PDB file of C-alpha atoms in Angstrom:
ATOM      1  CA  ASP A  28     -11.907   4.156  -8.733  1.00  0.00           C
ATOM      2  CA  ALA A  29     -14.906   2.128  -7.592  1.00  0.00           C
ATOM      3  CA  LYS A  30     -15.825   2.156  -3.909  1.00  0.00           C
ATOM      4  CA  THR A  31     -15.351  -1.122  -2.095  1.00  0.00           C
ATOM      5  CA  THR A  32     -17.078  -2.339   1.047  1.00  0.00           C
ATOM      6  CA  GLN A  33     -15.611  -4.905   3.411  1.00  0.00           C
ATOM      7  CA  PRO A  34     -16.607  -6.224   6.839  1.00  0.00           C
ATOM      8  CA  THR A  35     -14.739  -4.537   9.642  1.00  0.00           C
ATOM      9  CA  SER A  36     -13.442  -7.734  11.218  1.00  0.00           C
ATOM     10  CA  MET A  37     -13.494 -11.521  10.937  1.00  0.00           C
ATOM     11  CA  ASP A  38     -12.158 -14.460  12.918  1.00  0.00           C
ATOM     12  CA  CYS A  39     -10.873 -17.704  11.477  1.00  0.00           C
ATOM     13  CA  ALA A  40      -9.629 -20.871  13.173  1.00  0.00           C
ATOM     14  CA  GLU A  41      -6.036 -21.794  12.459  1.00  0.00           C
ATOM     15  CA  GLY A  42      -5.792 -24.338   9.645  1.00  0.00           C
ATOM     16  CA  ARG A  43      -9.218 -23.506   8.239  1.00  0.00           C
ATOM     17  CA  ALA A  44      -9.929 -21.518   5.089  1.00  0.00           C
ATOM     18  CA  ALA A  45     -10.414 -17.794   5.571  1.00  0.00           C
ATOM     19  CA  ASN A  46     -12.964 -16.280   3.172  1.00  0.00           C
ATOM     20  CA  LEU A  47     -12.854 -12.503   3.014  1.00  0.00           C
ATOM     21  CA  PRO A  48     -15.663 -10.821   1.058  1.00  0.00           C
ATOM     22  CA  CYS A  49     -15.558  -7.522  -0.793  1.00  0.00           C
ATOM     23  CA  ASN A  50     -18.396  -5.656  -2.448  1.00  0.00           C
ATOM     24  CA  HIS A  51     -17.616  -3.428  -5.453  1.00  0.00           C
ATOM     25  CA  SER A  52     -20.996  -2.970  -7.091  1.00  0.00           C
ATOM     26  CA  THR A  53     -19.965   0.144  -9.083  1.00  0.00           C
ATOM     27  CA  ILE A  54     -16.846  -1.380 -10.597  1.00  0.00           C
ATOM     28  CA  SER A  55     -16.227  -0.473 -14.224  1.00  0.00           C
ATOM     29  CA  GLY A  56     -15.205  -2.856 -16.966  1.00  0.00           C
ATOM     30  CA  ASN A  57     -11.525  -1.941 -16.924  1.00  0.00           C
ATOM     31  CA  GLU A  58     -11.031  -1.821 -13.159  1.00  0.00           C
ATOM     32  CA  TYR A  59      -9.081  -4.636 -11.596  1.00  0.00           C
ATOM     33  CA  VAL A  60      -9.727  -5.998  -8.112  1.00  0.00           C
ATOM     34  CA  TYR A  61      -6.573  -5.958  -5.991  1.00  0.00           C
ATOM     35  CA  TRP A  62      -5.981  -7.412  -2.559  1.00  0.00           C
ATOM     36  CA  TYR A  63      -3.256  -6.240  -0.212  1.00  0.00           C
ATOM     37  CA  ARG A  64      -2.657  -6.971   3.432  1.00  0.00           C
ATOM     38  CA  GLN A  65      -0.881  -5.171   6.222  1.00  0.00           C
ATOM     39  CA  ILE A  66       0.509  -7.073   9.156  1.00  0.00           C
ATOM     40  CA  HIS A  67       0.722  -4.934  12.274  1.00  0.00           C
ATOM     41  CA  SER A  68       3.278  -2.109  11.974  1.00  0.00           C
ATOM     42  CA  GLN A  69       4.614  -3.379   8.636  1.00  0.00           C
ATOM     43  CA  GLY A  70       4.354  -2.051   5.108  1.00  0.00           C
ATOM     44  CA  PRO A  71       1.504  -3.330   2.915  1.00  0.00           C
ATOM     45  CA  GLN A  72       2.035  -6.534   0.975  1.00  0.00           C
ATOM     46  CA  TYR A  73       0.503  -7.424  -2.376  1.00  0.00           C
ATOM     47  CA  ILE A  74      -1.529 -10.650  -2.373  1.00  0.00           C
ATOM     48  CA  ILE A  75      -3.371 -11.114  -5.670  1.00  0.00           C
ATOM     49  CA  HIS A  76      -5.352  -9.315  -8.340  1.00  0.00           C
ATOM     50  CA  GLY A  77      -7.857 -10.143 -11.066  1.00  0.00           C
ATOM     51  CA  LEU A  78     -10.170  -8.686 -13.674  1.00  0.00           C
ATOM     52  CA  LYS A  79     -12.839 -11.243 -14.563  1.00  0.00           C
ATOM     53  CA  ASN A  80     -11.540 -14.748 -14.073  1.00  0.00           C
ATOM     54  CA  ASN A  81     -10.756 -16.459 -10.829  1.00  0.00           C
ATOM     55  CA  GLU A  82      -7.079 -16.295  -9.921  1.00  0.00           C
ATOM     56  CA  THR A  83      -4.806 -18.387  -7.723  1.00  0.00           C
ATOM     57  CA  ASN A  84      -1.232 -17.949  -6.592  1.00  0.00           C
ATOM     58  CA  GLU A  85       0.938 -19.335  -3.836  1.00  0.00           C
ATOM     59  CA  MET A  86      -0.675 -17.085  -1.237  1.00  0.00           C
ATOM     60  CA  ALA A  87      -4.383 -17.090  -2.015  1.00  0.00           C
ATOM     61  CA  SER A  88      -7.269 -17.510  -4.427  1.00  0.00           C
ATOM     62  CA  LEU A  89      -9.505 -14.750  -5.728  1.00  0.00           C
ATOM     63  CA  ILE A  90     -13.064 -15.538  -6.745  1.00  0.00           C
ATOM     64  CA  ILE A  91     -14.857 -12.792  -8.709  1.00  0.00           C
ATOM     65  CA  THR A  92     -18.599 -13.108  -9.349  1.00  0.00           C
ATOM     66  CA  GLU A  93     -19.773 -13.224 -12.945  1.00  0.00           C
ATOM     67  CA  ASP A  94     -21.319  -9.739 -12.702  1.00  0.00           C
ATOM     68  CA  ARG A  95     -18.068  -8.503 -11.061  1.00  0.00           C
ATOM     69  CA  LYS A  96     -20.001  -6.748  -8.314  1.00  0.00           C
ATOM     70  CA  SER A  97     -18.277  -8.696  -5.549  1.00  0.00           C
ATOM     71  CA  SER A  98     -15.293 -10.909  -4.886  1.00  0.00           C
ATOM     72  CA  THR A  99     -13.894 -13.208  -2.202  1.00  0.00           C
ATOM     73  CA  LEU A 100     -10.293 -13.652  -1.149  1.00  0.00           C
ATOM     74  CA  ILE A 101      -9.596 -17.171   0.080  1.00  0.00           C
ATOM     75  CA  LEU A 102      -6.619 -18.096   2.261  1.00  0.00           C
ATOM     76  CA  PRO A 103      -6.857 -21.882   2.049  1.00  0.00           C
ATOM     77  CA  HIS A 104      -5.147 -22.838   5.318  1.00  0.00           C
ATOM     78  CA  ALA A 105      -4.923 -19.818   7.583  1.00  0.00           C
ATOM     79  CA  THR A 106      -2.002 -19.577   9.980  1.00  0.00           C
ATOM     80  CA  LEU A 107      -1.371 -17.211  12.871  1.00  0.00           C
ATOM     81  CA  ARG A 108       0.960 -15.233  10.595  1.00  0.00           C
ATOM     82  CA  ASP A 109      -2.045 -14.401   8.398  1.00  0.00           C
ATOM     83  CA  THR A 110      -3.488 -12.192  11.133  1.00  0.00           C
ATOM     84  CA  ALA A 111      -3.561  -8.789   9.425  1.00  0.00           C
ATOM     85  CA  VAL A 112      -5.770  -6.105   7.908  1.00  0.00           C
ATOM     86  CA  TYR A 113      -6.828  -7.074   4.399  1.00  0.00           C
ATOM     87  CA  TYR A 114      -7.615  -4.403   1.831  1.00  0.00           C
ATOM     88  CA  CYS A 115      -9.713  -4.823  -1.300  1.00  0.00           C
ATOM     89  CA  ILE A 116      -9.158  -2.144  -3.947  1.00  0.00           C
ATOM     90  CA  ALA A 117     -10.733  -1.611  -7.355  1.00  0.00           C
ATOM     91  CA  LEU A 118      -8.729   0.513  -9.755  1.00  0.00           C
ATOM     92  CA  ILE A 119      -7.392   0.921 -13.247  1.00  0.00           C
ATOM     93  CA  THR A 120      -3.671   0.361 -13.493  1.00  0.00           C
ATOM     94  CA  GLY A 121      -0.974   0.325 -16.083  1.00  0.00           C
ATOM     95  CA  TRP A 122      -0.461   3.141 -18.526  1.00  0.00           C
ATOM     96  CA  ALA A 123      -4.120   4.163 -18.455  1.00  0.00           C
ATOM     97  CA  GLY A 124      -4.434   4.187 -14.726  1.00  0.00           C
ATOM     98  CA  SER A 125      -3.257   5.343 -11.392  1.00  0.00           C
ATOM     99  CA  TYR A 126       0.028   5.123  -9.537  1.00  0.00           C
ATOM    100  CA  GLN A 127      -1.717   5.343  -6.261  1.00  0.00           C
ATOM    101  CA  LEU A 128      -2.748   2.652  -3.830  1.00  0.00           C
ATOM    102  CA  THR A 129      -5.692   4.033  -1.881  1.00  0.00           C
ATOM    103  CA  PHE A 130      -6.818   1.834   0.978  1.00  0.00           C
ATOM    104  CA  GLY A 131     -10.071   2.039   2.863  1.00  0.00           C
ATOM    105  CA  LYS A 132     -10.502   0.596   6.347  1.00  0.00           C
ATOM    106  CA  GLY A 133     -10.145  -3.035   5.262  1.00  0.00           C
ATOM    107  CA  THR A 134     -11.049  -6.212   7.167  1.00  0.00           C
ATOM    108  CA  LYS A 135      -9.111  -7.104  10.279  1.00  0.00           C
ATOM    109  CA  LEU A 136      -8.637 -10.880  10.129  1.00  0.00           C
ATOM    110  CA  SER A 137      -7.777 -12.586  13.400  1.00  0.00           C
ATOM    111  CA  VAL A 138      -6.586 -16.190  13.107  1.00  0.00           C
ATOM    112  CA  ILE A 139      -7.402 -18.015  16.322  1.00  0.00           C
ATOM    113  CA  PRO A 140      -5.244 -20.935  17.564  1.00  0.00           C
TER     114      PRO A 140
ATOM    115  CA  ASN B  16      18.805  -7.755  -1.736  1.00  0.00           C
ATOM    116  CA  ALA B  17      17.776  -5.520   1.169  1.00  0.00           C
ATOM    117  CA  GLY B  18      14.680  -4.373  -0.753  1.00  0.00           C
ATOM    118  CA  VAL B  19      13.316  -1.011   0.393  1.00  0.00           C
ATOM    119  CA  THR B  20      14.951   0.451   3.480  1.00  0.00           C
ATOM    120  CA  GLN B  21      13.807   3.455   5.493  1.00  0.00           C
ATOM    121  CA  THR B  22      15.493   5.465   8.216  1.00  0.00           C
ATOM    122  CA  PRO B  23      14.812   6.402  10.938  1.00  0.00           C
ATOM    123  CA  LYS B  24      12.261   3.916  12.303  1.00  0.00           C
ATOM    124  CA  PHE B  25      10.912   6.384  14.860  1.00  0.00           C
ATOM    125  CA  ARG B  26      11.240  10.137  15.331  1.00  0.00           C
ATOM    126  CA  ILE B  27       9.705  12.792  17.556  1.00  0.00           C
ATOM    127  CA  LEU B  28       9.785  16.343  16.232  1.00  0.00           C
ATOM    128  CA  LYS B  29       8.779  19.618  17.800  1.00  0.00           C
ATOM    129  CA  ILE B  30       6.429  21.912  15.893  1.00  0.00           C
ATOM    130  CA  GLY B  31       8.372  23.952  13.331  1.00  0.00           C
ATOM    131  CA  GLN B  32      11.370  21.623  13.149  1.00  0.00           C
ATOM    132  CA  SER B  33      12.512  20.072   9.888  1.00  0.00           C
ATOM    133  CA  MET B  34      13.723  16.620   9.008  1.00  0.00           C
ATOM    134  CA  THR B  35      14.404  14.293   6.103  1.00  0.00           C
ATOM    135  CA  LEU B  36      13.049  10.766   5.922  1.00  0.00           C
ATOM    136  CA  GLN B  37      15.417   8.544   4.010  1.00  0.00           C
ATOM    137  CA  CYS B  38      14.375   5.829   1.562  1.00  0.00           C
ATOM    138  CA  ALA B  39      16.594   3.597  -0.510  1.00  0.00           C
ATOM    139  CA  GLN B  40      16.018   0.575  -2.741  1.00  0.00           C
ATOM    140  CA  ASP B  41      18.501  -1.835  -4.281  1.00  0.00           C
ATOM    141  CA  MET B  42      16.200  -3.440  -6.861  1.00  0.00           C
ATOM    142  CA  ASN B  43      16.983  -0.946  -9.657  1.00  0.00           C
ATOM    143  CA  HIS B  44      13.341   0.161  -9.702  1.00  0.00           C
ATOM    144  CA  ASN B  45      12.471   3.277 -11.661  1.00  0.00           C
ATOM    145  CA  TYR B  46       9.296   4.100  -9.763  1.00  0.00           C
ATOM    146  CA  MET B  47       9.309   5.224  -6.141  1.00  0.00           C
ATOM    147  CA  TYR B  48       6.527   6.470  -3.889  1.00  0.00           C
ATOM    148  CA  TRP B  49       5.935   8.101  -0.521  1.00  0.00           C
ATOM    149  CA  TYR B  50       2.712   7.335   1.352  1.00  0.00           C
ATOM    150  CA  ARG B  51       1.452   8.353   4.751  1.00  0.00           C
ATOM    151  CA  GLN B  52      -0.901   6.340   6.916  1.00  0.00           C
ATOM    152  CA  ASP B  53      -2.734   8.041   9.752  1.00  0.00           C
ATOM    153  CA  PRO B  54      -3.860   5.933  12.734  1.00  0.00           C
ATOM    154  CA  GLY B  55      -6.674   3.564  11.766  1.00  0.00           C
ATOM    155  CA  MET B  56      -6.766   4.897   8.229  1.00  0.00           C
ATOM    156  CA  GLY B  57      -5.606   3.837   4.788  1.00  0.00           C
ATOM    157  CA  LEU B  58      -2.674   5.034   2.704  1.00  0.00           C
ATOM    158  CA  LYS B  59      -2.438   8.407   1.006  1.00  0.00           C
ATOM    159  CA  LEU B  60       0.131   9.151  -1.710  1.00  0.00           C
ATOM    160  CA  ILE B  61       2.340  12.165  -0.969  1.00  0.00           C
ATOM    161  CA  TYR B  62       4.797  12.211  -3.887  1.00  0.00           C
ATOM    162  CA  TYR B  63       6.049   9.806  -6.483  1.00  0.00           C
ATOM    163  CA  SER B  64       8.903   9.579  -8.953  1.00  0.00           C
ATOM    164  CA  VAL B  65       9.133   7.797 -12.299  1.00  0.00           C
ATOM    165  CA  GLY B  66      12.919   8.029 -12.511  1.00  0.00           C
ATOM    166  CA  ALA B  67      15.959  10.003 -11.430  1.00  0.00           C
ATOM    167  CA  GLY B  68      15.300  13.721 -11.748  1.00  0.00           C
ATOM    168  CA  ILE B  69      11.509  13.331 -12.194  1.00  0.00           C
ATOM    169  CA  THR B  70       9.023  13.761  -9.369  1.00  0.00           C
ATOM    170  CA  ASP B  71       5.343  14.617  -9.136  1.00  0.00           C
ATOM    171  CA  LYS B  72       2.726  15.341  -6.500  1.00  0.00           C
ATOM    172  CA  GLY B  73       0.323  12.792  -5.161  1.00  0.00           C
ATOM    173  CA  GLU B  74      -2.878  13.322  -3.223  1.00  0.00           C
ATOM    174  CA  VAL B  75      -1.435  15.096  -0.141  1.00  0.00           C
ATOM    175  CA  PRO B  76       1.830  16.909  -1.047  1.00  0.00           C
ATOM    176  CA  ASN B  77       1.433  20.062   1.069  1.00  0.00           C
ATOM    177  CA  GLY B  78       4.149  20.443   3.700  1.00  0.00           C
ATOM    178  CA  TYR B  79       6.521  18.010   1.989  1.00  0.00           C
ATOM    179  CA  ASN B  80       9.258  18.087  -0.635  1.00  0.00           C
ATOM    180  CA  VAL B  81      11.126  15.350  -2.450  1.00  0.00           C
ATOM    181  CA  SER B  82      14.117  14.943  -4.707  1.00  0.00           C
ATOM    182  CA  ARG B  83      15.391  12.042  -6.802  1.00  0.00           C
ATOM    183  CA  SER B  84      19.006  12.500  -7.753  1.00  0.00           C
ATOM    184  CA  THR B  85      19.732   8.777  -8.098  1.00  0.00           C
ATOM    185  CA  THR B  86      17.702   5.686  -8.983  1.00  0.00           C
ATOM    186  CA  GLU B  87      18.316   4.248  -5.522  1.00  0.00           C
ATOM    187  CA  ASP B  88      17.345   7.115  -3.196  1.00  0.00           C
ATOM    188  CA  PHE B  89      14.120   9.069  -2.703  1.00  0.00           C
ATOM    189  CA  PRO B  90      14.263  11.263   0.417  1.00  0.00           C
ATOM    190  CA  LEU B  91      11.184  13.044   1.787  1.00  0.00           C
ATOM    191  CA  ARG B  92      11.690  16.444   3.426  1.00  0.00           C
ATOM    192  CA  LEU B  93       9.388  17.977   6.033  1.00  0.00           C
ATOM    193  CA  GLU B  94      10.209  21.681   6.304  1.00  0.00           C
ATOM    194  CA  LEU B  95       8.042  23.055   9.137  1.00  0.00           C
ATOM    195  CA  ALA B  96       6.635  20.136  11.062  1.00  0.00           C
ATOM    196  CA  ALA B  97       3.015  20.407  12.205  1.00  0.00           C
ATOM    197  CA  PRO B  98       0.974  18.075  14.451  1.00  0.00           C
ATOM    198  CA  SER B  99      -1.118  17.124  11.386  1.00  0.00           C
ATOM    199  CA  GLN B 100       1.986  15.423   9.995  1.00  0.00           C
ATOM    200  CA  THR B 101       1.997  12.876  12.820  1.00  0.00           C
ATOM    201  CA  SER B 102       1.719   9.642  10.880  1.00  0.00           C
ATOM    202  CA  VAL B 103       3.497   6.526   9.694  1.00  0.00           C
ATOM    203  CA  TYR B 104       5.379   7.131   6.460  1.00  0.00           C
ATOM    204  CA  PHE B 105       5.929   4.329   3.965  1.00  0.00           C
ATOM    205  CA  CYS B 106       8.253   4.394   1.007  1.00  0.00           C
ATOM    206  CA  ALA B 107       7.620   1.986  -1.861  1.00  0.00           C
ATOM    207  CA  SER B 108       9.194   1.161  -5.192  1.00  0.00           C
ATOM    208  CA  SER B 109       8.229  -0.686  -8.336  1.00  0.00           C
ATOM    209  CA  TYR B 110       9.747  -1.719 -11.651  1.00  0.00           C
ATOM    210  CA  SER B 111       6.685  -0.618 -13.584  1.00  0.00           C
ATOM    211  CA  ARG B 112       3.456   1.290 -13.086  1.00  0.00           C
ATOM    212  CA  GLU B 113       1.625  -1.874 -12.155  1.00  0.00           C
ATOM    213  CA  VAL B 114       0.150  -1.489  -8.695  1.00  0.00           C
ATOM    214  CA  TYR B 115       0.777  -5.087  -7.722  1.00  0.00           C
ATOM    215  CA  GLU B 116       4.482  -4.626  -8.091  1.00  0.00           C
ATOM    216  CA  GLN B 117       4.869  -2.022  -5.360  1.00  0.00           C
ATOM    217  CA  TYR B 118       7.295  -3.143  -2.651  1.00  0.00           C
ATOM    218  CA  PHE B 119       7.062  -1.337   0.652  1.00  0.00           C
ATOM    219  CA  GLY B 120       9.630  -0.421   3.247  1.00  0.00           C
ATOM    220  CA  PRO B 121       9.090  -0.977   6.988  1.00  0.00           C
ATOM    221  CA  GLY B 122       7.898   2.571   7.646  1.00  0.00           C
ATOM    222  CA  THR B 123       8.942   5.580   9.735  1.00  0.00           C
ATOM    223  CA  ARG B 124       6.716   6.457  12.695  1.00  0.00           C
ATOM    224  CA  LEU B 125       6.754  10.254  13.137  1.00  0.00           C
ATOM    225  CA  THR B 126       5.230  12.186  16.012  1.00  0.00           C
ATOM    226  CA  VAL B 127       5.065  15.996  15.964  1.00  0.00           C
ATOM    227  CA  THR B 128       4.364  17.640  19.326  1.00  0.00           C
TER     228      THR B 128
END
């Protein structure tokens, strides 16, 4: 699995967009980019994933650069409940890939009132 | 649906004691997982199961045992507790191998002294 690099922490004002960057410069062609988050003392929660194209769901948008070396998770209107540690993971999944979610340190996002 | 449930929420063990962490899911998922998360660190996979009667080791299986006699339950057994097993333990389940479909329980916080 490719190594990912994320900033240690970020602040965002409530109601504004939160843009969380992730660098994965060694990502291979069949590795997906996954984002999870972990609110304090709770189990991790899946947010979104993508391979090449930008993706959007009810929680967030994922923008992947054309060379796939980096991506940005966007929470369009951050609320206090979005305060959490956000993890970016690059891995192969499905029948050819891994069962395992391996998190690094992630980015601690603090949403400020 | 209750989703993934774990008991107990908290436990303090003395060195050398044994205990079983309980995990149950009511989503009829075939795949179940046990992770541990040390303070300030990411997740590590201990054991996983692809169906009743089938289990396999993850990244850090030493000191643990599992069984899967039913689809619903996946208990994790610690035989001789050691301080290195102080951690938060998360159980997860999924319908398929796809990483984004893993649903996590609330966790069991274990301290070994």
